[in-house]
Short mmCIF file of C-alpha atoms and ligand atoms in Angstrom, two decimals:
data_model
loop_
_atom_site.label_atom_id
_atom_site.label_comp_id
_atom_site.label_asym_id
_atom_site.label_seq_id
_atom_site.Cartn_x
_atom_site.Cartn_y
_atom_site.Cartn_z
CA MET X 154 18.22 -24.25 11.73
CA VAL X 155 20.53 -22.46 9.38
CA GLY X 156 23.70 -22.40 11.53
CA SER X 157 25.51 -25.13 9.65
CA ALA X 158 24.84 -23.48 6.31
CA PHE X 159 27.37 -20.78 7.13
CA SER X 160 30.96 -21.94 7.35
CA GLY X 161 32.47 -18.47 7.76
CA PHE X 162 34.87 -19.49 10.51
CA ALA X 163 36.39 -22.28 8.48
CA LYS X 164 37.55 -19.77 5.87
CA ARG X 165 40.41 -17.64 7.25
CA ALA X 166 40.51 -14.05 6.09
CA SER X 167 43.34 -13.55 3.60
CA ALA X 168 45.64 -10.54 3.81
CA ALA X 169 43.60 -8.84 1.09
CA GLU X 170 40.42 -9.31 3.11
CA THR X 171 41.35 -7.60 6.35
CA GLN X 172 37.88 -6.05 6.63
CA TYR X 173 36.57 -9.48 7.65
CA PRO X 174 37.06 -10.89 11.13
CA PRO X 175 39.57 -11.44 12.58
CA GLY X 176 40.98 -8.53 10.53
CA ILE X 177 40.13 -4.91 11.39
CA PRO X 178 38.37 -2.92 8.67
CA ALA X 179 39.43 0.58 7.60
CA TRP X 180 36.33 2.19 9.10
CA THR X 181 37.23 0.86 12.51
CA ARG X 182 40.67 2.46 12.29
CA SER X 183 39.43 6.01 11.71
CA LEU X 184 36.78 8.45 12.96
CA GLY X 185 33.44 8.73 11.27
CA ALA X 186 31.32 11.74 10.27
CA GLY X 187 30.12 13.93 13.12
CA VAL X 188 26.56 14.46 14.24
CA VAL X 189 24.29 16.53 12.02
CA ALA X 190 26.46 15.65 9.01
CA ASP X 191 23.01 15.17 7.47
CA PRO X 192 20.50 17.40 9.31
CA TYR X 193 17.75 15.24 7.89
CA GLY X 194 19.07 11.67 7.87
CA MET X 195 19.18 9.68 4.66
CA PRO X 196 19.62 5.96 3.99
CA SER X 197 23.14 4.60 3.54
CA PRO X 198 24.51 5.23 0.03
CA PHE X 199 24.75 1.44 -0.26
CA GLU X 200 20.94 1.34 -0.28
CA LYS X 201 20.62 3.57 -3.34
CA GLY X 202 18.84 0.84 -5.32
CA VAL X 203 15.97 0.79 -2.82
CA ILE X 204 13.73 3.34 -4.49
CA ARG X 205 10.28 3.92 -5.93
CA ARG X 206 10.08 3.28 -9.65
CA ASN X 207 7.60 4.04 -12.38
CA VAL X 208 6.81 2.25 -15.63
CA PRO X 209 7.52 4.78 -18.40
CA TRP X 210 5.10 3.27 -20.93
CA LEU X 211 2.21 2.89 -18.48
CA THR X 212 1.13 6.54 -18.49
CA ALA X 213 1.64 9.30 -21.06
CA GLU X 214 3.61 11.47 -18.66
CA LYS X 215 4.60 11.71 -14.99
CA LYS X 216 2.07 14.24 -13.70
CA SER X 217 -0.81 11.84 -13.95
CA SER X 218 1.01 8.71 -13.04
CA VAL X 219 2.04 6.26 -10.36
CA SER X 220 5.24 5.11 -8.70
CA PHE X 221 5.62 1.68 -7.15
CA SER X 222 7.02 0.87 -3.72
CA PRO X 223 9.99 -1.58 -3.61
CA LEU X 224 8.15 -4.29 -1.63
CA GLN X 225 11.01 -6.72 -2.24
CA HIS X 226 13.32 -4.65 0.00
CA LEU X 227 10.94 -3.71 2.81
CA LYS X 228 10.99 -5.20 6.31
CA GLY X 229 8.19 -5.41 8.83
CA ILE X 230 4.91 -3.74 7.93
CA ILE X 231 5.67 0.00 7.87
CA THR X 232 6.59 1.63 4.57
CA PRO X 233 9.30 4.27 5.10
CA ASN X 234 8.00 7.67 4.06
CA GLY X 235 10.43 8.05 1.18
CA LEU X 236 9.29 4.73 -0.31
CA PHE X 237 5.50 5.08 -0.02
CA PHE X 238 3.92 4.56 -3.44
CA GLU X 239 2.55 7.68 -5.16
CA ARG X 240 -0.49 8.16 -7.31
CA HIS X 241 -1.24 11.64 -8.60
CA HIS X 242 -3.84 12.72 -11.14
CA ALA X 243 -2.38 16.19 -11.65
CA GLY X 244 1.06 16.12 -10.09
CA ARG X 245 2.17 16.89 -6.55
CA PRO X 246 1.33 20.44 -5.47
CA GLU X 247 3.55 22.37 -3.08
CA ILE X 248 1.34 23.78 -0.35
CA ASP X 249 2.32 26.25 2.36
CA PRO X 250 0.50 24.96 5.47
CA GLN X 251 0.07 28.52 6.75
CA GLN X 252 -2.02 29.27 3.71
CA HIS X 253 -3.96 26.04 3.65
CA ARG X 254 -7.50 25.82 5.00
CA LEU X 255 -9.99 22.97 5.38
CA MET X 256 -13.61 24.00 4.88
CA ILE X 257 -16.42 21.84 6.27
CA HIS X 258 -19.87 22.83 5.09
CA GLY X 259 -23.08 21.63 3.41
CA LEU X 260 -25.82 19.99 5.47
CA VAL X 261 -24.27 20.98 8.81
CA GLU X 262 -25.36 23.20 11.70
CA ARG X 263 -22.08 25.11 12.09
CA PRO X 264 -19.88 25.28 8.97
CA ILE X 265 -16.20 25.94 9.74
CA ILE X 266 -12.94 26.81 8.04
CA LEU X 267 -9.96 25.33 9.86
CA SER X 268 -6.28 26.26 9.67
CA MET X 269 -3.75 23.50 10.21
CA GLU X 270 -3.18 24.86 13.73
CA ASP X 271 -6.92 24.69 14.45
CA LEU X 272 -7.00 21.09 13.23
CA GLN X 273 -4.17 20.05 15.52
CA ARG X 274 -6.06 21.29 18.57
CA PHE X 275 -8.58 18.48 18.25
CA PRO X 276 -7.88 15.15 19.99
CA SER X 277 -5.71 12.99 17.73
CA VAL X 278 -5.42 9.29 16.97
CA SER X 279 -2.50 7.33 15.50
CA GLN X 280 -3.48 4.27 13.49
CA ILE X 281 -1.56 1.87 11.25
CA HIS X 282 -3.31 1.30 7.91
CA PHE X 283 -2.43 0.30 4.38
CA ILE X 284 -3.42 2.28 1.30
CA GLU X 285 -3.74 0.34 -1.94
CA CYS X 286 -4.70 1.67 -5.36
CA PRO X 287 -7.37 -0.64 -6.80
CA ALA X 288 -5.38 -0.59 -10.07
CA ASN X 289 -2.57 -2.52 -8.32
CA GLY X 290 -1.74 -5.43 -10.66
CA GLY X 291 -4.44 -4.26 -13.08
CA MET X 292 -2.36 -4.77 -16.22
CA GLU X 293 -2.38 -8.53 -15.69
CA TRP X 294 -6.01 -9.53 -16.24
CA ARG X 295 -5.24 -11.03 -19.65
CA GLY X 296 -1.89 -12.60 -18.87
CA ALA X 297 1.44 -12.17 -17.11
CA GLN X 298 3.18 -8.98 -18.23
CA MET X 299 5.61 -7.75 -15.63
CA ASN X 300 8.42 -9.88 -14.26
CA SER X 301 8.62 -7.81 -11.11
CA LEU X 302 7.12 -7.77 -7.64
CA GLN X 303 7.60 -4.00 -7.44
CA PHE X 304 5.69 -3.22 -10.64
CA LEU X 305 3.04 -5.88 -10.12
CA HIS X 306 2.15 -5.25 -6.47
CA GLY X 307 3.91 -2.02 -5.44
CA MET X 308 0.80 0.16 -5.39
CA VAL X 309 0.27 -0.71 -1.74
CA SER X 310 2.00 0.84 1.26
CA CYS X 311 1.36 1.05 4.99
CA ALA X 312 2.00 3.79 7.53
CA GLN X 313 1.04 4.95 10.98
CA TRP X 314 -1.26 7.89 10.33
CA THR X 315 -1.86 10.62 12.90
CA GLY X 316 -4.76 13.01 12.69
CA VAL X 317 -8.27 13.77 13.82
CA ARG X 318 -11.12 11.33 13.43
CA LEU X 319 -13.53 12.66 10.82
CA SER X 320 -16.33 11.73 13.23
CA THR X 321 -14.85 14.22 15.75
CA LEU X 322 -14.98 17.00 13.15
CA MET X 323 -18.52 15.98 12.18
CA GLN X 324 -19.60 16.30 15.81
CA GLU X 325 -18.03 19.75 15.84
CA VAL X 326 -20.05 20.95 12.84
CA GLY X 327 -23.23 18.97 13.63
CA ILE X 328 -24.64 16.95 10.72
CA ARG X 329 -28.23 17.77 9.80
CA PRO X 330 -30.62 14.81 9.68
CA GLU X 331 -30.66 14.85 5.85
CA GLY X 332 -26.86 14.55 5.71
CA LYS X 333 -25.90 11.09 4.45
CA TRP X 334 -22.73 11.54 2.39
CA VAL X 335 -19.49 13.50 2.64
CA LEU X 336 -17.75 14.84 -0.43
CA ALA X 337 -14.00 15.25 0.01
CA GLU X 338 -12.09 17.54 -2.34
CA GLY X 339 -8.34 17.90 -2.88
CA ALA X 340 -6.43 21.13 -3.48
CA ASP X 341 -4.31 19.74 -6.33
CA GLY X 342 -4.79 20.65 -10.00
CA ALA X 343 -7.16 17.70 -10.35
CA ALA X 344 -9.32 19.01 -7.47
CA MET X 345 -10.05 15.35 -7.00
CA THR X 346 -13.33 14.57 -5.28
CA ARG X 347 -14.77 11.45 -3.72
CA SER X 348 -18.06 10.81 -1.92
CA ILE X 349 -18.03 8.70 1.21
CA PRO X 350 -21.18 7.44 2.93
CA LEU X 351 -21.80 8.69 6.45
CA GLU X 352 -21.59 5.21 7.94
CA LYS X 353 -17.92 4.98 6.96
CA VAL X 354 -17.26 8.61 7.84
CA MET X 355 -18.45 8.00 11.40
CA ASP X 356 -16.60 4.67 11.66
CA ASP X 357 -12.83 5.01 11.19
CA VAL X 358 -11.92 7.74 8.67
CA ILE X 359 -9.00 9.96 9.73
CA VAL X 360 -8.16 13.51 8.64
CA ALA X 361 -4.42 12.87 8.79
CA TYR X 362 -1.58 15.38 9.02
CA ALA X 363 1.24 13.04 10.00
CA GLN X 364 2.73 9.81 8.69
CA ASN X 365 5.15 7.62 10.64
CA GLY X 366 5.85 10.29 13.22
CA GLU X 367 6.46 13.29 10.98
CA ALA X 368 4.37 15.62 8.84
CA LEU X 369 2.85 14.00 5.76
CA ARG X 370 5.19 13.94 2.80
CA PRO X 371 4.17 16.27 -0.07
CA GLU X 372 3.58 13.13 -2.18
CA GLN X 373 1.16 11.81 0.44
CA GLY X 374 -0.96 14.96 0.63
CA TYR X 375 0.89 17.52 2.78
CA PRO X 376 -0.38 19.21 4.82
CA VAL X 377 -3.54 17.09 5.26
CA ARG X 378 -5.24 14.09 3.65
CA LEU X 379 -8.09 11.70 4.22
CA VAL X 380 -7.24 8.16 5.32
CA VAL X 381 -10.15 5.82 4.66
CA PRO X 382 -9.03 2.51 6.20
CA GLY X 383 -9.43 -0.53 3.94
CA TRP X 384 -11.09 1.39 1.13
CA GLU X 385 -9.87 2.05 -2.41
CA GLY X 386 -6.79 4.26 -2.51
CA ASN X 387 -8.62 6.92 -4.51
CA THR X 388 -11.03 7.64 -1.64
CA ASN X 389 -8.02 8.74 0.46
CA VAL X 390 -8.16 12.30 -0.89
CA LYS X 391 -4.83 14.10 -0.56
CA TRP X 392 -4.19 17.84 -0.06
CA LEU X 393 -7.67 17.91 1.49
CA ARG X 394 -9.34 21.33 1.32
CA ARG X 395 -13.07 20.77 1.47
CA LEU X 396 -15.59 18.42 3.08
CA GLU X 397 -19.20 18.91 2.08
CA VAL X 398 -22.02 17.03 3.73
CA GLY X 399 -24.81 16.15 1.28
CA ASP X 400 -27.86 13.93 1.04
CA LYS X 401 -26.57 11.82 -1.88
CA PRO X 402 -23.29 10.92 -3.54
CA TRP X 403 -21.90 13.49 -5.96
CA MET X 404 -21.53 11.79 -9.32
CA GLN X 405 -18.27 13.25 -10.42
CA ARG X 406 -16.82 12.10 -13.72
CA GLU X 407 -13.95 10.42 -11.87
CA GLU X 408 -16.24 8.58 -9.55
CA THR X 409 -18.49 7.08 -12.19
CA SER X 410 -15.97 6.32 -14.90
CA LYS X 411 -12.55 5.79 -13.45
CA TYR X 412 -12.92 3.16 -10.82
CA THR X 413 -15.56 0.81 -12.17
CA ASP X 414 -14.92 -2.55 -13.80
CA LEU X 415 -16.54 -3.86 -16.96
CA MET X 416 -18.21 -7.21 -16.25
CA PRO X 417 -18.59 -10.09 -18.73
CA ASP X 418 -22.30 -9.26 -19.22
CA GLY X 419 -21.45 -5.69 -20.25
CA THR X 420 -22.61 -4.07 -17.01
CA ALA X 421 -20.24 -2.05 -14.86
CA ARG X 422 -19.27 -2.96 -11.36
CA GLY X 423 -19.06 0.21 -9.30
CA PHE X 424 -19.07 1.43 -5.68
CA THR X 425 -16.58 -1.33 -4.92
CA TRP X 426 -14.94 0.59 -2.14
CA ILE X 427 -13.58 -2.13 0.10
CA MET X 428 -10.26 -3.67 -0.86
CA ASP X 429 -10.66 -7.45 -0.73
CA ALA X 430 -8.01 -9.54 0.99
CA LYS X 431 -4.79 -10.11 -0.91
CA SER X 432 -1.34 -11.52 -0.28
CA VAL X 433 1.93 -11.93 -2.13
CA ILE X 434 5.26 -13.63 -1.49
CA THR X 435 7.93 -10.92 -1.39
CA SER X 436 10.93 -13.25 -1.05
CA PRO X 437 11.68 -15.06 -3.24
CA CYS X 438 10.30 -13.03 -6.13
CA PRO X 439 11.65 -11.96 -9.54
CA GLU X 440 13.85 -9.32 -7.86
CA MET X 441 14.90 -11.70 -5.06
CA PRO X 442 16.09 -14.97 -6.60
CA LEU X 443 17.41 -17.87 -4.48
CA LYS X 444 21.10 -18.75 -4.46
CA GLY X 445 21.24 -22.53 -4.51
CA LYS X 446 19.34 -25.14 -2.56
CA GLY X 447 19.11 -24.96 1.21
CA ILE X 448 17.10 -23.32 3.95
CA TYR X 449 15.23 -20.09 3.27
CA GLN X 450 12.54 -18.01 4.92
CA ILE X 451 9.69 -17.56 2.51
CA GLU X 452 8.25 -14.14 3.38
CA GLY X 453 5.41 -12.03 2.20
CA LEU X 454 2.71 -9.50 2.94
CA ALA X 455 -1.02 -9.99 3.39
CA TRP X 456 -3.80 -7.47 3.97
CA SER X 457 -7.56 -7.08 3.97
CA GLY X 458 -9.78 -4.03 3.73
CA ARG X 459 -12.33 -5.84 5.91
CA GLY X 460 -10.25 -6.30 9.03
CA ARG X 461 -7.48 -8.51 10.34
CA VAL X 462 -5.59 -11.20 8.49
CA LYS X 463 -6.56 -14.51 10.08
CA ALA X 464 -4.23 -16.93 8.28
CA VAL X 465 -1.91 -17.27 5.31
CA ASP X 466 -1.25 -20.58 3.57
CA ILE X 467 1.72 -21.21 1.30
CA SER X 468 1.95 -23.71 -1.54
CA MET X 469 5.15 -24.84 -3.27
CA ASP X 470 3.34 -26.85 -5.95
CA GLY X 471 0.97 -24.39 -7.57
CA GLY X 472 -1.88 -24.81 -5.10
CA ARG X 473 -2.15 -28.59 -4.66
CA ASN X 474 -0.73 -28.73 -1.13
CA TRP X 475 -0.80 -25.94 1.43
CA GLN X 476 1.13 -25.20 4.62
CA LYS X 477 0.33 -22.61 7.29
CA ALA X 478 2.67 -19.64 7.36
CA GLN X 479 3.48 -17.85 10.60
CA LEU X 480 2.03 -14.38 11.04
CA GLN X 481 4.46 -11.86 12.47
CA GLU X 482 3.21 -9.60 15.22
CA PRO X 483 1.63 -7.13 15.19
CA VAL X 484 -1.43 -8.23 13.22
CA ILE X 485 -3.49 -5.07 12.82
CA SER X 486 -6.88 -4.53 11.24
CA LYS X 487 -6.65 -3.02 7.72
CA ALA X 488 -2.85 -2.99 7.88
CA LEU X 489 -0.15 -4.93 6.09
CA THR X 490 0.67 -8.18 7.90
CA ARG X 491 3.95 -9.99 7.39
CA PHE X 492 4.06 -13.78 7.13
CA ALA X 493 6.93 -16.23 6.94
CA LEU X 494 7.62 -19.93 6.52
CA GLU X 495 10.93 -21.76 6.75
CA TRP X 496 11.58 -23.91 3.68
CA ASN X 497 14.35 -26.29 2.73
CA TRP X 498 14.60 -25.91 -1.06
CA ASP X 499 15.79 -29.06 -2.82
CA GLY X 500 16.85 -27.08 -5.90
CA LYS X 501 13.97 -28.34 -8.04
CA PRO X 502 11.58 -26.02 -9.91
CA ALA X 503 8.56 -25.02 -7.82
CA LEU X 504 5.39 -22.96 -8.11
CA LEU X 505 5.11 -20.71 -5.06
CA GLN X 506 1.79 -19.23 -3.97
CA SER X 507 0.35 -17.55 -0.90
CA ARG X 508 -3.34 -17.43 0.02
CA VAL X 509 -4.78 -15.20 2.72
CA VAL X 510 -7.93 -15.73 4.77
CA ASP X 511 -9.22 -12.68 6.62
CA GLU X 512 -11.20 -12.48 9.86
CA THR X 513 -14.51 -12.42 7.96
CA GLY X 514 -13.61 -15.83 6.47
CA TYR X 515 -13.00 -14.38 2.98
CA VAL X 516 -10.48 -16.55 1.11
CA GLN X 517 -8.21 -14.99 -1.52
CA PRO X 518 -9.39 -16.39 -4.89
CA THR X 519 -7.33 -18.05 -7.59
CA LEU X 520 -7.08 -16.15 -10.84
CA ALA X 521 -9.40 -18.69 -12.49
CA GLN X 522 -12.01 -18.13 -9.76
CA LEU X 523 -11.74 -14.37 -10.08
CA LYS X 524 -11.96 -14.47 -13.88
CA ALA X 525 -15.01 -16.75 -13.72
CA VAL X 526 -16.86 -13.96 -11.91
CA ARG X 527 -15.23 -10.88 -13.38
CA GLY X 528 -14.13 -11.81 -16.91
CA THR X 529 -11.02 -10.10 -18.29
CA SER X 530 -12.29 -6.59 -19.08
CA SER X 531 -11.65 -5.25 -15.60
CA ILE X 532 -8.69 -3.15 -14.60
CA TYR X 533 -9.34 -2.74 -10.92
CA HIS X 534 -9.52 -5.01 -7.88
CA LYS X 535 -7.30 -7.82 -9.05
CA ASN X 536 -6.61 -9.59 -5.78
CA ALA X 537 -6.02 -13.11 -7.12
CA ILE X 538 -3.37 -15.49 -5.81
CA GLN X 539 0.05 -14.68 -7.31
CA THR X 540 2.14 -17.55 -8.67
CA TRP X 541 5.93 -17.29 -8.73
CA GLN X 542 7.71 -19.95 -10.77
CA LEU X 543 10.98 -20.81 -9.07
CA ASN X 544 13.43 -22.21 -11.62
CA ALA X 545 16.26 -24.66 -10.95
CA ASP X 546 18.84 -21.86 -11.21
CA GLY X 547 17.04 -19.95 -8.43
CA SER X 548 15.57 -17.29 -10.73
CA VAL X 549 11.88 -16.46 -10.30
CA ASP X 550 9.29 -15.71 -12.99
CA ASN X 551 5.81 -14.25 -12.82
CA VAL X 552 3.45 -16.83 -14.29
CA GLN X 553 -0.30 -17.21 -14.35
CA LEU X 554 -1.93 -20.57 -13.69
CA GLY X 555 -5.30 -21.77 -14.92
N1 MTE D 107 -6.21 15.19 -4.30
C1 MTE D 107 -5.86 13.97 -4.75
N2 MTE D 107 -6.01 12.91 -3.92
C2 MTE D 107 -5.67 11.67 -4.33
C3 MTE D 107 -5.18 11.44 -5.64
C4 MTE D 107 -5.02 12.57 -6.49
O1 MTE D 107 -4.56 12.48 -7.63
N3 MTE D 107 -5.38 13.82 -6.02
N4 MTE D 107 -4.93 10.15 -6.03
C5 MTE D 107 -5.71 9.12 -5.33
C6 MTE D 107 -5.34 7.76 -5.68
S1 MTE D 107 -5.96 7.17 -7.14
C7 MTE D 107 -4.67 6.94 -4.80
S2 MTE D 107 -4.43 5.32 -5.16
C8 MTE D 107 -4.13 7.45 -3.53
C9 MTE D 107 -2.64 7.20 -3.45
O2 MTE D 107 -2.10 7.71 -2.28
P1 MTE D 107 -0.54 7.92 -2.16
O3 MTE D 107 -0.08 8.74 -3.35
O4 MTE D 107 -0.30 8.57 -0.86
O5 MTE D 107 0.10 6.55 -2.22
O6 MTE D 107 -4.35 8.85 -3.39
C10 MTE D 107 -5.62 9.28 -3.81
N5 MTE D 107 -5.83 10.65 -3.44
MO1 MO D 108 -5.65 4.91 -7.25
#
């Protein structure tokens, strides 16, 4: 184990370093701030670099844009609310929950209009699920572009969502036999709509009003959003105001054009709702270089829209040899799963990769395998194995193999 790597006790604190043991630091010799110094607690000022970031050139302006979560700094599997990635088509509206209503109508026996108070009177569930935008990593189909874990993979986040099962609300309104699809509409300027087949609606979709123990953040759809576990981020309609049961999918412009991929034969690949399994090493990564040879924990995140992560393998030589990583508990269906592997780095250049296998047996493809099927004209659903090139000086570069 690492014990011998740290020789802290051998080095006596100098007079100028009294904050280190056995010295007594200044903050131990005085009183700290009182309670409620910050009525709503904030991270330590020393963590000010741990923030969401956007790529200025990626979108024309910030109202229809995306911010990326700092995966390199996160621990465990829950994304803190202030660091959850954001994707808005028409900016983030500010909605007074008292004035917000959710209408459920269409092919139903008893249409209703619910206030937020009404909604919270239904039985609730709390479930941990990731949300990933299918455009995550989408700028890299033709070659490596971003030397950054945050910008390459930060359009995924994971929270514990609390709300009412959509199936519960559907029982309340009574779906007519012809009802096969549910259209969800947001209250933002985009009035974004998505159609979801009844099978999924009745399975595990949540009408969520809380996130990690508190009300949804405005960025995440306050006061209420849809959480569609394991499905494309865009189906998780935020600022939810309307659910309409219909007999077929509504072919909104967004639905037909925005989230389809152009295949090599010129056809479009659409209705690709489920997010295929994906994994990435979060340490080391371009933002988290190594500091000299020695023992490290290689860590990362894996997830699958089809269920639980079954295994993660790690390669240090660009995919020739693989070792099993350990999965950290809890391993939850359609949630981020953290993996780790102890590694004694000899200081030589290496090509680090992780490969996830989910409970359905799906194996994360190499980029070459994915390109063989999908070509390079896609934007969405790029779930290929990520290669990090570890250089002799400990720095890490995003490279593409094959
Ligand atoms: N009403 C509305 N819902 C929306 C969007 C939007 O612009 N408007 N963006 C969608 C997209 S494309 C994604 S990827 C997810 C992102 O959720 P997040 O911002 O909470 O991370 O929200 C979805 N729901
Ligand atoms: Mo998205």
